[in-house]
Coordinates of C-alpha atoms and ligand atoms in Angstrom, one line a residue:
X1 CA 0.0 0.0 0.0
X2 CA 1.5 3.3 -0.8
X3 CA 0.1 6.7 -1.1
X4 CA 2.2 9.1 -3.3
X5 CA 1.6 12.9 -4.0
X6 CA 2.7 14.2 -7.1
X7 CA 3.6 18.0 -7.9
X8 CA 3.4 19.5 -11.3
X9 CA 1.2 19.0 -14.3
X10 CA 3.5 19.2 -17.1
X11 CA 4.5 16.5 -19.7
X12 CA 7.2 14.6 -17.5
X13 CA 3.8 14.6 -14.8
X14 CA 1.5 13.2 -17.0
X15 CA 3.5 10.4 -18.5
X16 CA 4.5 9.4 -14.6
X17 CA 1.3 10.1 -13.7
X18 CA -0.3 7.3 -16.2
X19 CA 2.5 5.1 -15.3
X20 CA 2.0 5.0 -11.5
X21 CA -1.6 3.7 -12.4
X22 CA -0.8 1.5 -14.9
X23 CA 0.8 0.1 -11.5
X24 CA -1.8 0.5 -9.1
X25 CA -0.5 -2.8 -7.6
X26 CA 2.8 -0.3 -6.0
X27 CA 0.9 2.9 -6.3
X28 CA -2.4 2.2 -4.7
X29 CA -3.4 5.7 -4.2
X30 CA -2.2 8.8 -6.3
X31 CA -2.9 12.3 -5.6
X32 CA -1.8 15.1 -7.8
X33 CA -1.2 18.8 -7.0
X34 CA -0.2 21.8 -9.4
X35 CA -0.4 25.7 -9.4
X36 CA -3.0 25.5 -12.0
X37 CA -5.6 23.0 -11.2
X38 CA -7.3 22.2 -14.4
X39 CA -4.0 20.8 -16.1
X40 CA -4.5 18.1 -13.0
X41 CA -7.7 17.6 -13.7
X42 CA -6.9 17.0 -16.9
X43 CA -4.3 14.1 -16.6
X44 CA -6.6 13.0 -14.4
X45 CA -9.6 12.3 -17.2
X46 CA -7.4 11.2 -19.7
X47 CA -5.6 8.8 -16.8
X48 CA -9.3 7.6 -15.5
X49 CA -9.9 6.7 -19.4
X50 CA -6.7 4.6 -20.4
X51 CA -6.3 3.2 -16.8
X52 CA -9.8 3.4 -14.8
X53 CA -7.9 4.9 -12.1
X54 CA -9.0 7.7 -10.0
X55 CA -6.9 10.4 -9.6
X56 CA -7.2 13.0 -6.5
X57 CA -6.5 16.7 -7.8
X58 CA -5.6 20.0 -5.7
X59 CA -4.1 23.7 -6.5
X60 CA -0.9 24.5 -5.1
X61 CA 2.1 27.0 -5.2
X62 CA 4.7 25.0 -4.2
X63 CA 6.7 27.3 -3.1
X64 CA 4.5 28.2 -0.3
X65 CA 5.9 25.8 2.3
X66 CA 3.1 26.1 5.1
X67 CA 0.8 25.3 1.8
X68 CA 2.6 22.2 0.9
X69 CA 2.8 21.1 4.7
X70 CA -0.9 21.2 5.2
X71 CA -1.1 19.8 2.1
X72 CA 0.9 16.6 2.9
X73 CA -0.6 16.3 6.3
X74 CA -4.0 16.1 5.0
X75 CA -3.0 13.4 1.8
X76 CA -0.8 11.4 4.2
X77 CA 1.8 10.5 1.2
X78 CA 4.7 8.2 1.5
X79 CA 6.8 10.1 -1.2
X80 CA 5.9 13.5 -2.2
X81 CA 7.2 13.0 -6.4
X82 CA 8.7 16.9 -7.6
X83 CA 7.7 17.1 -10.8
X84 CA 7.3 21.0 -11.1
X85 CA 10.0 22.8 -12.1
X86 CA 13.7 23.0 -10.4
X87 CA 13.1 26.0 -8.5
X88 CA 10.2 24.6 -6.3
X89 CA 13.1 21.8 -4.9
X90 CA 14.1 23.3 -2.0
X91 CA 10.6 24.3 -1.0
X92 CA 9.5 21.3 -1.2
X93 CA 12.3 19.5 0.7
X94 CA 11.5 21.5 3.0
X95 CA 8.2 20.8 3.6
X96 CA 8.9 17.3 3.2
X97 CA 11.2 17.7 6.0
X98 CA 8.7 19.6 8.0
X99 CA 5.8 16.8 7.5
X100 CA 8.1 13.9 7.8
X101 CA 7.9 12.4 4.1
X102 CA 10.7 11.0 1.5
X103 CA 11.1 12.9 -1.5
X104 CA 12.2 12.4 -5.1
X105 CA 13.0 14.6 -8.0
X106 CA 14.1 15.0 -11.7
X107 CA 16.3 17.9 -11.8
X108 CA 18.6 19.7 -9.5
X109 CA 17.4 23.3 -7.8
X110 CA 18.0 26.3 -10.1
X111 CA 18.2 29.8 -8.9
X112 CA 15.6 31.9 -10.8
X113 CA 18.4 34.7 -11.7
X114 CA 21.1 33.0 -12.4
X115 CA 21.6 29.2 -14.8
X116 CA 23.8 27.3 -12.0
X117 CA 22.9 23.6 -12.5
X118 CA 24.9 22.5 -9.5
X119 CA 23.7 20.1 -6.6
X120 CA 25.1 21.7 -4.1
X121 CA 22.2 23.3 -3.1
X122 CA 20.4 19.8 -2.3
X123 CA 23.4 18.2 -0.7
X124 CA 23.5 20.4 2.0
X125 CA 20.1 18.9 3.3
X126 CA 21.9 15.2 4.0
X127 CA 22.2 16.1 7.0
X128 CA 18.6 17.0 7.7
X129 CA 17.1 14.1 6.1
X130 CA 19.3 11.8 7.5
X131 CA 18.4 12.9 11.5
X132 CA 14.8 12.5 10.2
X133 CA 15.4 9.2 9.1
X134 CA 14.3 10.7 5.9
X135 CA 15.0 9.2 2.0
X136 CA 15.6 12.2 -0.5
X137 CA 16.4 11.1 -4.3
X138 CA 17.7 13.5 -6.7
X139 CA 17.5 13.5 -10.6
X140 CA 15.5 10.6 -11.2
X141 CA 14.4 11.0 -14.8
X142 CA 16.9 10.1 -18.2
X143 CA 19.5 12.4 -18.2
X144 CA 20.1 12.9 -15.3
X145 CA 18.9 9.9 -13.9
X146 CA 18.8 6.8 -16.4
X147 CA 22.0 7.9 -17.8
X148 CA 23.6 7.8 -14.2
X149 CA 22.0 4.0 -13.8
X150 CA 23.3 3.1 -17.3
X151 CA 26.8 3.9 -16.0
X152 CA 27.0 2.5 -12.8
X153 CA 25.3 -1.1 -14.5
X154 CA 28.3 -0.8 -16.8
X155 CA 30.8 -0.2 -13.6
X156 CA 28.3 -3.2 -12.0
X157 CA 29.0 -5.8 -14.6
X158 CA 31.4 -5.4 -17.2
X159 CA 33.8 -2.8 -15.8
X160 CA 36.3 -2.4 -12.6
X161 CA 36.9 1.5 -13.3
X162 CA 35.5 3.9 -16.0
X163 CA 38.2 5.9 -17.5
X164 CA 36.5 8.0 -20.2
X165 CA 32.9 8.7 -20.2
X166 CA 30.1 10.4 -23.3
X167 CA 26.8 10.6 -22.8
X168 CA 24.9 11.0 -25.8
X169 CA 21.4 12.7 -25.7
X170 CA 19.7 12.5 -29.6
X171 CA 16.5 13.7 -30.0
X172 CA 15.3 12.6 -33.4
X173 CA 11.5 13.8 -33.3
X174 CA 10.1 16.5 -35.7
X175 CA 7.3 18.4 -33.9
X176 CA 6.6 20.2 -37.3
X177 CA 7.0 23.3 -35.8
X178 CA 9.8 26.1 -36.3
X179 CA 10.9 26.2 -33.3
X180 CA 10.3 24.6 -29.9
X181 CA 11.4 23.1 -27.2
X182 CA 10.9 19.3 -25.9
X183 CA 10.5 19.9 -22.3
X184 CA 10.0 23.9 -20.1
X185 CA 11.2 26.5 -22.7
X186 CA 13.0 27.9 -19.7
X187 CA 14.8 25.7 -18.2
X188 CA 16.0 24.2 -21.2
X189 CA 17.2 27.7 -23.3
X190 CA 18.5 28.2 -19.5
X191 CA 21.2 24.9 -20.2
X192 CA 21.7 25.3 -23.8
X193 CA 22.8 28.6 -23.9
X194 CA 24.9 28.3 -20.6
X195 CA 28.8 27.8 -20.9
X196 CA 29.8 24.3 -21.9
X197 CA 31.6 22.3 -19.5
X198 CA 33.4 19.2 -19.0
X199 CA 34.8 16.8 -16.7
X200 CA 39.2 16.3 -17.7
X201 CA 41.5 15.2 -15.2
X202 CA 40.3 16.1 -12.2
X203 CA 38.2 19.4 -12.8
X204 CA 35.7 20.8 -14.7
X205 CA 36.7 22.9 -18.1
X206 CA 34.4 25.6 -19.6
X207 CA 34.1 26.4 -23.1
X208 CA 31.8 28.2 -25.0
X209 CA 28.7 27.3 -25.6
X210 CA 27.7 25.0 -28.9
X211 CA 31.4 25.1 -29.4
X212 CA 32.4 21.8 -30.0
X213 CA 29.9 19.8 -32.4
X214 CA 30.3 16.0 -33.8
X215 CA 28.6 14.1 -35.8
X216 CA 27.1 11.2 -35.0
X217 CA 25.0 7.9 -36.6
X218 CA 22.3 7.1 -33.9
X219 CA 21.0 4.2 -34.4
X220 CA 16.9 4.6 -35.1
X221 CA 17.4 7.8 -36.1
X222 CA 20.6 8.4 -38.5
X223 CA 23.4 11.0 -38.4
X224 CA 22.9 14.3 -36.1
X225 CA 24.9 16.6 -35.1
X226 CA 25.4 16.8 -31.4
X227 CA 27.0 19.7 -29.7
X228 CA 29.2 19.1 -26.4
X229 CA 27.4 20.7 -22.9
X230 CA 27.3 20.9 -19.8
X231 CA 24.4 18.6 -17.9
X232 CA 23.9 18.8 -14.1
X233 CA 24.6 14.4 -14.0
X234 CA 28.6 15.4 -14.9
X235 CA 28.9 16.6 -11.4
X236 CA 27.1 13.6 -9.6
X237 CA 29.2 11.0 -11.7
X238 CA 32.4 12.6 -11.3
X239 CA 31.9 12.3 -7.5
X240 CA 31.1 8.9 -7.6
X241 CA 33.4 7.6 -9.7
X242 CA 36.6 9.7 -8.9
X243 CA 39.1 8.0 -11.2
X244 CA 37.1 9.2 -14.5
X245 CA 39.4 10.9 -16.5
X246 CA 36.9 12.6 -19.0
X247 CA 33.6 13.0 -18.8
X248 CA 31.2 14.8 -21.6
X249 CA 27.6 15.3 -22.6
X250 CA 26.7 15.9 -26.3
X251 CA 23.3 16.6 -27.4
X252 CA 22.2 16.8 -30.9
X253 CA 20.4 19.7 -32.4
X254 CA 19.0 20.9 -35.5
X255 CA 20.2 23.7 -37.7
X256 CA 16.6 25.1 -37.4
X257 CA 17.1 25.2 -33.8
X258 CA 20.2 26.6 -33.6
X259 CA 19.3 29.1 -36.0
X260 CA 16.4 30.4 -34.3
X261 CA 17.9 30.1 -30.9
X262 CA 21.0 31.9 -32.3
X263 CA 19.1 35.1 -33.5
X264 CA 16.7 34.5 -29.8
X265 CA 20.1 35.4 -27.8
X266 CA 21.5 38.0 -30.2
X267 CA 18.0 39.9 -29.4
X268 CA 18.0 39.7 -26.1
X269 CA 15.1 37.5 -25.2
X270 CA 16.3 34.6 -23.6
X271 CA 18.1 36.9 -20.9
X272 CA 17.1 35.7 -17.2
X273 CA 17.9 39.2 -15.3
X274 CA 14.3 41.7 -15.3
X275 CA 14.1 44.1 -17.6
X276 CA 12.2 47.3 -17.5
X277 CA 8.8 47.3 -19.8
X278 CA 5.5 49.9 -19.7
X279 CA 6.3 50.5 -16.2
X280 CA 6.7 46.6 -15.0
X281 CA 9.5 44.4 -14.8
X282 CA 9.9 41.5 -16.9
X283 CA 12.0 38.6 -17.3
X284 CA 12.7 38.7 -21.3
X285 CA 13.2 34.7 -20.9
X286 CA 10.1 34.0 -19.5
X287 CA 8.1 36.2 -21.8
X288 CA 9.7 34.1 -24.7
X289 CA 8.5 30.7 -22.8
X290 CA 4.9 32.1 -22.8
X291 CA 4.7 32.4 -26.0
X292 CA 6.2 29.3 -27.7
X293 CA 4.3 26.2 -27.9
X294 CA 4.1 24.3 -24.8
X295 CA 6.3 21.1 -24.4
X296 CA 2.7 19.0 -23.6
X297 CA 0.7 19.9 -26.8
X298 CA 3.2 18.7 -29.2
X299 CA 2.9 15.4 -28.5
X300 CA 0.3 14.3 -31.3
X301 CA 2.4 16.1 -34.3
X302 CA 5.6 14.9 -33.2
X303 CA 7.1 11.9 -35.0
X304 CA 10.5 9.9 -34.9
X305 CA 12.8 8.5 -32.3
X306 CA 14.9 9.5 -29.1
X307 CA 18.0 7.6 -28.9
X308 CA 20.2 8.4 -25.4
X309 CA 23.3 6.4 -24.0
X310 CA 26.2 6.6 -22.6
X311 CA 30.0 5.1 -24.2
X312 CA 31.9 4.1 -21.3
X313 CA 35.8 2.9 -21.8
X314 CA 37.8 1.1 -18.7
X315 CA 39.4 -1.5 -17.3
X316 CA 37.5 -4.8 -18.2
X317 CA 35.8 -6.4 -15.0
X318 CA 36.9 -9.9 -16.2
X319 CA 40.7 -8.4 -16.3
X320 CA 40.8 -8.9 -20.6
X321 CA 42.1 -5.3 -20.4
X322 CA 40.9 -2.1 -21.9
X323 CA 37.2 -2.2 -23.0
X324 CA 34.6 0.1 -24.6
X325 CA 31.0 0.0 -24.2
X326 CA 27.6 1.9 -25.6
X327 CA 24.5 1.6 -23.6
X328 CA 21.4 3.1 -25.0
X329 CA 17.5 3.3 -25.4
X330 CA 15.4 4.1 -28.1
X331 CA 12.3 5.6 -27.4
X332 CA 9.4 6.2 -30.4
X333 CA 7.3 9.2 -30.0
X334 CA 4.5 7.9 -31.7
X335 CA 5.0 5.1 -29.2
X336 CA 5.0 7.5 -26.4
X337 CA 2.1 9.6 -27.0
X338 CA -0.5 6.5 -28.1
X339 CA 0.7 5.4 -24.7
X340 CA 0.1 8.5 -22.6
X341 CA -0.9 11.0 -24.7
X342 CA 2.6 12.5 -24.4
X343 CA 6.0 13.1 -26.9
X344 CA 9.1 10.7 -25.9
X345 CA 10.9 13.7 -24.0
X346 CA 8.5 13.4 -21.7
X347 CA 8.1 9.9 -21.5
X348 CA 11.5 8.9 -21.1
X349 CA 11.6 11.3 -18.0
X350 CA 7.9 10.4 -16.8
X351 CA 8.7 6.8 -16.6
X352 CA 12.0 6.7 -14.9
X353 CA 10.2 9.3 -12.3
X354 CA 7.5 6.5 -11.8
X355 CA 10.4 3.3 -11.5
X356 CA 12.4 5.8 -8.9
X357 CA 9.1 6.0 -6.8
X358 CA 8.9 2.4 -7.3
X359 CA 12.1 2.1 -5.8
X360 CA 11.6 4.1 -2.9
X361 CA 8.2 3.0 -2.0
X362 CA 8.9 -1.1 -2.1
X363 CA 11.9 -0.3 -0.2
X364 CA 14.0 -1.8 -2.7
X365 CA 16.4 1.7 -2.5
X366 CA 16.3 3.4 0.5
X367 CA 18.5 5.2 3.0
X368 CA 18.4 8.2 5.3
X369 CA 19.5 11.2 3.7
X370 CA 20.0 12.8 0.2
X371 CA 21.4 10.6 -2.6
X372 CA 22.0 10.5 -6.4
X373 CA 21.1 8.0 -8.6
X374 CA 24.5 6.5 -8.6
X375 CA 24.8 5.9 -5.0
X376 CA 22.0 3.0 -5.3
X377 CA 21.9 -0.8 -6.7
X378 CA 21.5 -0.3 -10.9
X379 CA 19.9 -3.8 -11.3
X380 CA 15.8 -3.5 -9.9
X381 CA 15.9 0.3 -11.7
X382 CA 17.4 -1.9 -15.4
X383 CA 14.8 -4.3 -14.7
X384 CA 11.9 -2.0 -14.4
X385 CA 13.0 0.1 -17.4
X386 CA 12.6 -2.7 -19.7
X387 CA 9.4 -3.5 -18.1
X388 CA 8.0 -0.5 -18.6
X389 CA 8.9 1.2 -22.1
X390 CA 12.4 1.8 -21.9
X391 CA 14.0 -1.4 -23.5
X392 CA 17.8 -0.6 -23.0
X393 CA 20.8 -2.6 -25.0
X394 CA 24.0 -3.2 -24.5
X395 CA 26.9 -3.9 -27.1
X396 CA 31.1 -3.8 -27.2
X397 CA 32.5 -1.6 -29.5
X398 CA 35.6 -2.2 -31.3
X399 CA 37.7 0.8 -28.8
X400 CA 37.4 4.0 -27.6
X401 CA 35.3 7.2 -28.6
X402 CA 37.6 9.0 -31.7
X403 CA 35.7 12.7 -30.6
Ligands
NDP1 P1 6.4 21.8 -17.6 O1 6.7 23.2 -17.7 O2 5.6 21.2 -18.7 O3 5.6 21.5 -16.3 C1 6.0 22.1 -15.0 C2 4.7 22.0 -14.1 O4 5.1 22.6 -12.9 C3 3.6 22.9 -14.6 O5 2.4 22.2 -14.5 C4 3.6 24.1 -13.7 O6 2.4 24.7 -13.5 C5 4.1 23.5 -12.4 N1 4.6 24.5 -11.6 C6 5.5 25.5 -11.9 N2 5.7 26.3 -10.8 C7 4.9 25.8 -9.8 C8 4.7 26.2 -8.4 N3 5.3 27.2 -7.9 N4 3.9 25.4 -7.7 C9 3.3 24.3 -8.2 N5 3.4 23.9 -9.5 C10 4.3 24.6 -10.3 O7 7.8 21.0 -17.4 P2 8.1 19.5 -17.8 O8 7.0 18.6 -17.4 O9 8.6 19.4 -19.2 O10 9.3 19.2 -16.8 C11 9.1 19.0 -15.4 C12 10.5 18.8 -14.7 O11 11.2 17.8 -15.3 C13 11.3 20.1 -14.8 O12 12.0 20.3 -13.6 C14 12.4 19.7 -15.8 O13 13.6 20.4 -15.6 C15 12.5 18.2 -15.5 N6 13.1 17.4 -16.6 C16 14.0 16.5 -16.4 C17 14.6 15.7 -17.4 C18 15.5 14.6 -17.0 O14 15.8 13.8 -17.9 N7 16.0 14.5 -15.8 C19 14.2 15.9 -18.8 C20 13.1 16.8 -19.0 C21 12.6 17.6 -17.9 P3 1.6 25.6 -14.6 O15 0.9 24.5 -15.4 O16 0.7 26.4 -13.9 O17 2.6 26.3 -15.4

């Protein structure tokens, strides 16, 4: 029996959302709470007609912590699931704190002035969870999150140390549109027009941003160019596995994209400090994500595949020396949305937000305190993954990354 309270009402929401009641026998009772409760109540309809499940709705501000706290007390949650955006995290750790109830998230707190993408923010609540006898889990959706698991599976089974590390993160899907963006406009203009950075020998090296660009052939999807960035599970995995000598994070994008986004910055409007306008302040970024489409309705028009993985090269766990290998998943949109009404961006977040609270709630991870992804046992997360829409495959390839 376990009673889970979800926050948020955006795509990653809804696909984790259907999810937990497609597996009513682990979530027996979901409640769902947003700052605008008719997006609820809507995942709740379309959730009540693929899965017969009844889904209980409420209106929110997260980052109101009294709110939440009353909030919690009265719904009686074993995990409260923070699937709003990253500034409500520490607000709702907190509350979590102050009601007594574990917590899980998908993406690492964000200052609103200023694009950080660091978890040092959360990991100075360790402390505090751990005296509560509390379970906090940070970043469990695909990048970060699956990716982490991918890596520490390969470190699990067929290597004793990871050298050099790539995540790749293709998104193959045409949404037909000019220009959008596959999950909130803000955060992610926020991390693609930040500073790249990588992980080489010890620190972290910044470079500009879209600087460095490969070209890649994903399988399902064909040759992309991906461009090398910073991503918030570079800091998590270089803590956990200190003798990684490189570490990158390559995503590909479009030359539509990149054009538009290009001329977006030279104007001005994806700055994130307030600008003066008629009298009121605005924040030029925000304004922008108002008016482009919204991740959730593209769903229907958007057609293709995601492909994401990591290549990891070290030290073979058998002791046959040097070894490479690429560990991926490919995720149909089509797929995605017949599923759950929702584009693959949002599914392959939604559903590894559903296995984490899987995780947490049968006990299978737990702990007191605040952990990543790669602190806990890969295997039950694999499992579930291929259980529940995100097949994964694993193959050698003949040596090291050339890029
Ligand atoms: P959306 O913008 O579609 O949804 C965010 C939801 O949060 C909206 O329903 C919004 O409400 C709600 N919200 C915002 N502020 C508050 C608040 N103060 N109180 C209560 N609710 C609030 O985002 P996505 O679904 O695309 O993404 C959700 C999260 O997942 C984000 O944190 C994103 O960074 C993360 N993510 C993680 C990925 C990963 O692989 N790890 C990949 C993709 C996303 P309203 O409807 O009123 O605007």
């Amino acid at each position: 029996m376990s009673t889970v309270l979800v926050i948020g009402a955006g795509g990653v929401s809804s696909v984790c959302v259907h999810k937990m009641a497609f597996n009513s026998d682990i979530f027996t009772s979901i409640h769902l709470a947003s700052r605008t409760k008719s997006k609820c109540d809507a995942i709740a309809a379309s959730v009540k007609d693929r899965a017969g499940v009844d889904v209980a709705t409420y209106e929110i501000d997260a980052e109101e912590v009294p709110a939440m706290v009353n909030l919690i007390r009265k719904v009686q949650p074993s995990l409260v699931v923070n699937l709003a955006l990253p500034y409500q995290d520490l607000p709702i750790m907190d509350a979590c704190l102050e009601a007594g109830v574990d917590y899980l998230d998908t993406a690492n707190y964000e200052p609103k002035d200023e694009a950080k993408f660091e978890y040092k923010w959360q990991w100075v609540y360790h402390d505090r969870f751990k005296d509560a006898g509390l379970m906090a889990l940070l970043g469990s959706g695909f990048d970060p999150g699956v990716t982490s698991v991918f890596t520490m599976w390969l470190k699990k089974h067929k290597l004793k140390t990871i050298r050099q590390l790539d995540i790749l993160d293709c998104n193959g899907g045409d949404h037909g549109q000019a220009f959008a963006t596959n999950f909130n406009p803000e955060i992610n203009i926020r991390e693609v027009t930040a500073p790249a950075r990588h992980w080489e020998n010890g620190e972290f090296v910044e470079t500009p941003a879209m600087g460095k660009k490969i070209t890649f052939d994903f399988e399902g999807v064909g040759e992309k160019n991906a461009y090398m960035m910073y991503h918030e599970e570079l800091e998590s995995l270089a803590k956990f596995n200190p003798e990684l000598e490189r570490a990158r994070f390559w995503m590909t994008f479009g030359d539509e994209y990149i054009k538009h986004l290009t001329v977006l910055q030279n104007v001005g409007m994806t700055r994130i400090d307030p600008i003066k306008y008629k009298g009121r302040e605005i924040i030029p970024l925000q304004f922008l994500a108002a008016v482009l489409p919204k991740p959730e309705t593209l769903g229907e028009t958007t057609k293709g595949n995601t492909n994401i993985g990591v290549i990891a090269t070290g030290e073979a766990l058998d002791g046959s020396g040097e070894k490479t290998f690429y560990i991926n998943n490919i995720c149909s949109h089509e797929a995605a949305y017949e599923e759950t009404g929702n584009q693959a961006v949002s599914y392959t977040t939604g559903v590894p937000a559903m296995i984490g609270s899987a995780m947490m709630v049968t006990g299978k991870w737990k702990g007191d305190g605040v952990f990543n992804m790669e602190e806990m046992d890969p295997d039950p997360f694999m499992e579930m993954l291929n259980e529940h829409g995100l097949p994964w495959q694993v193959k050698e390839l003949d040596g090291p990354v050339d890029f």
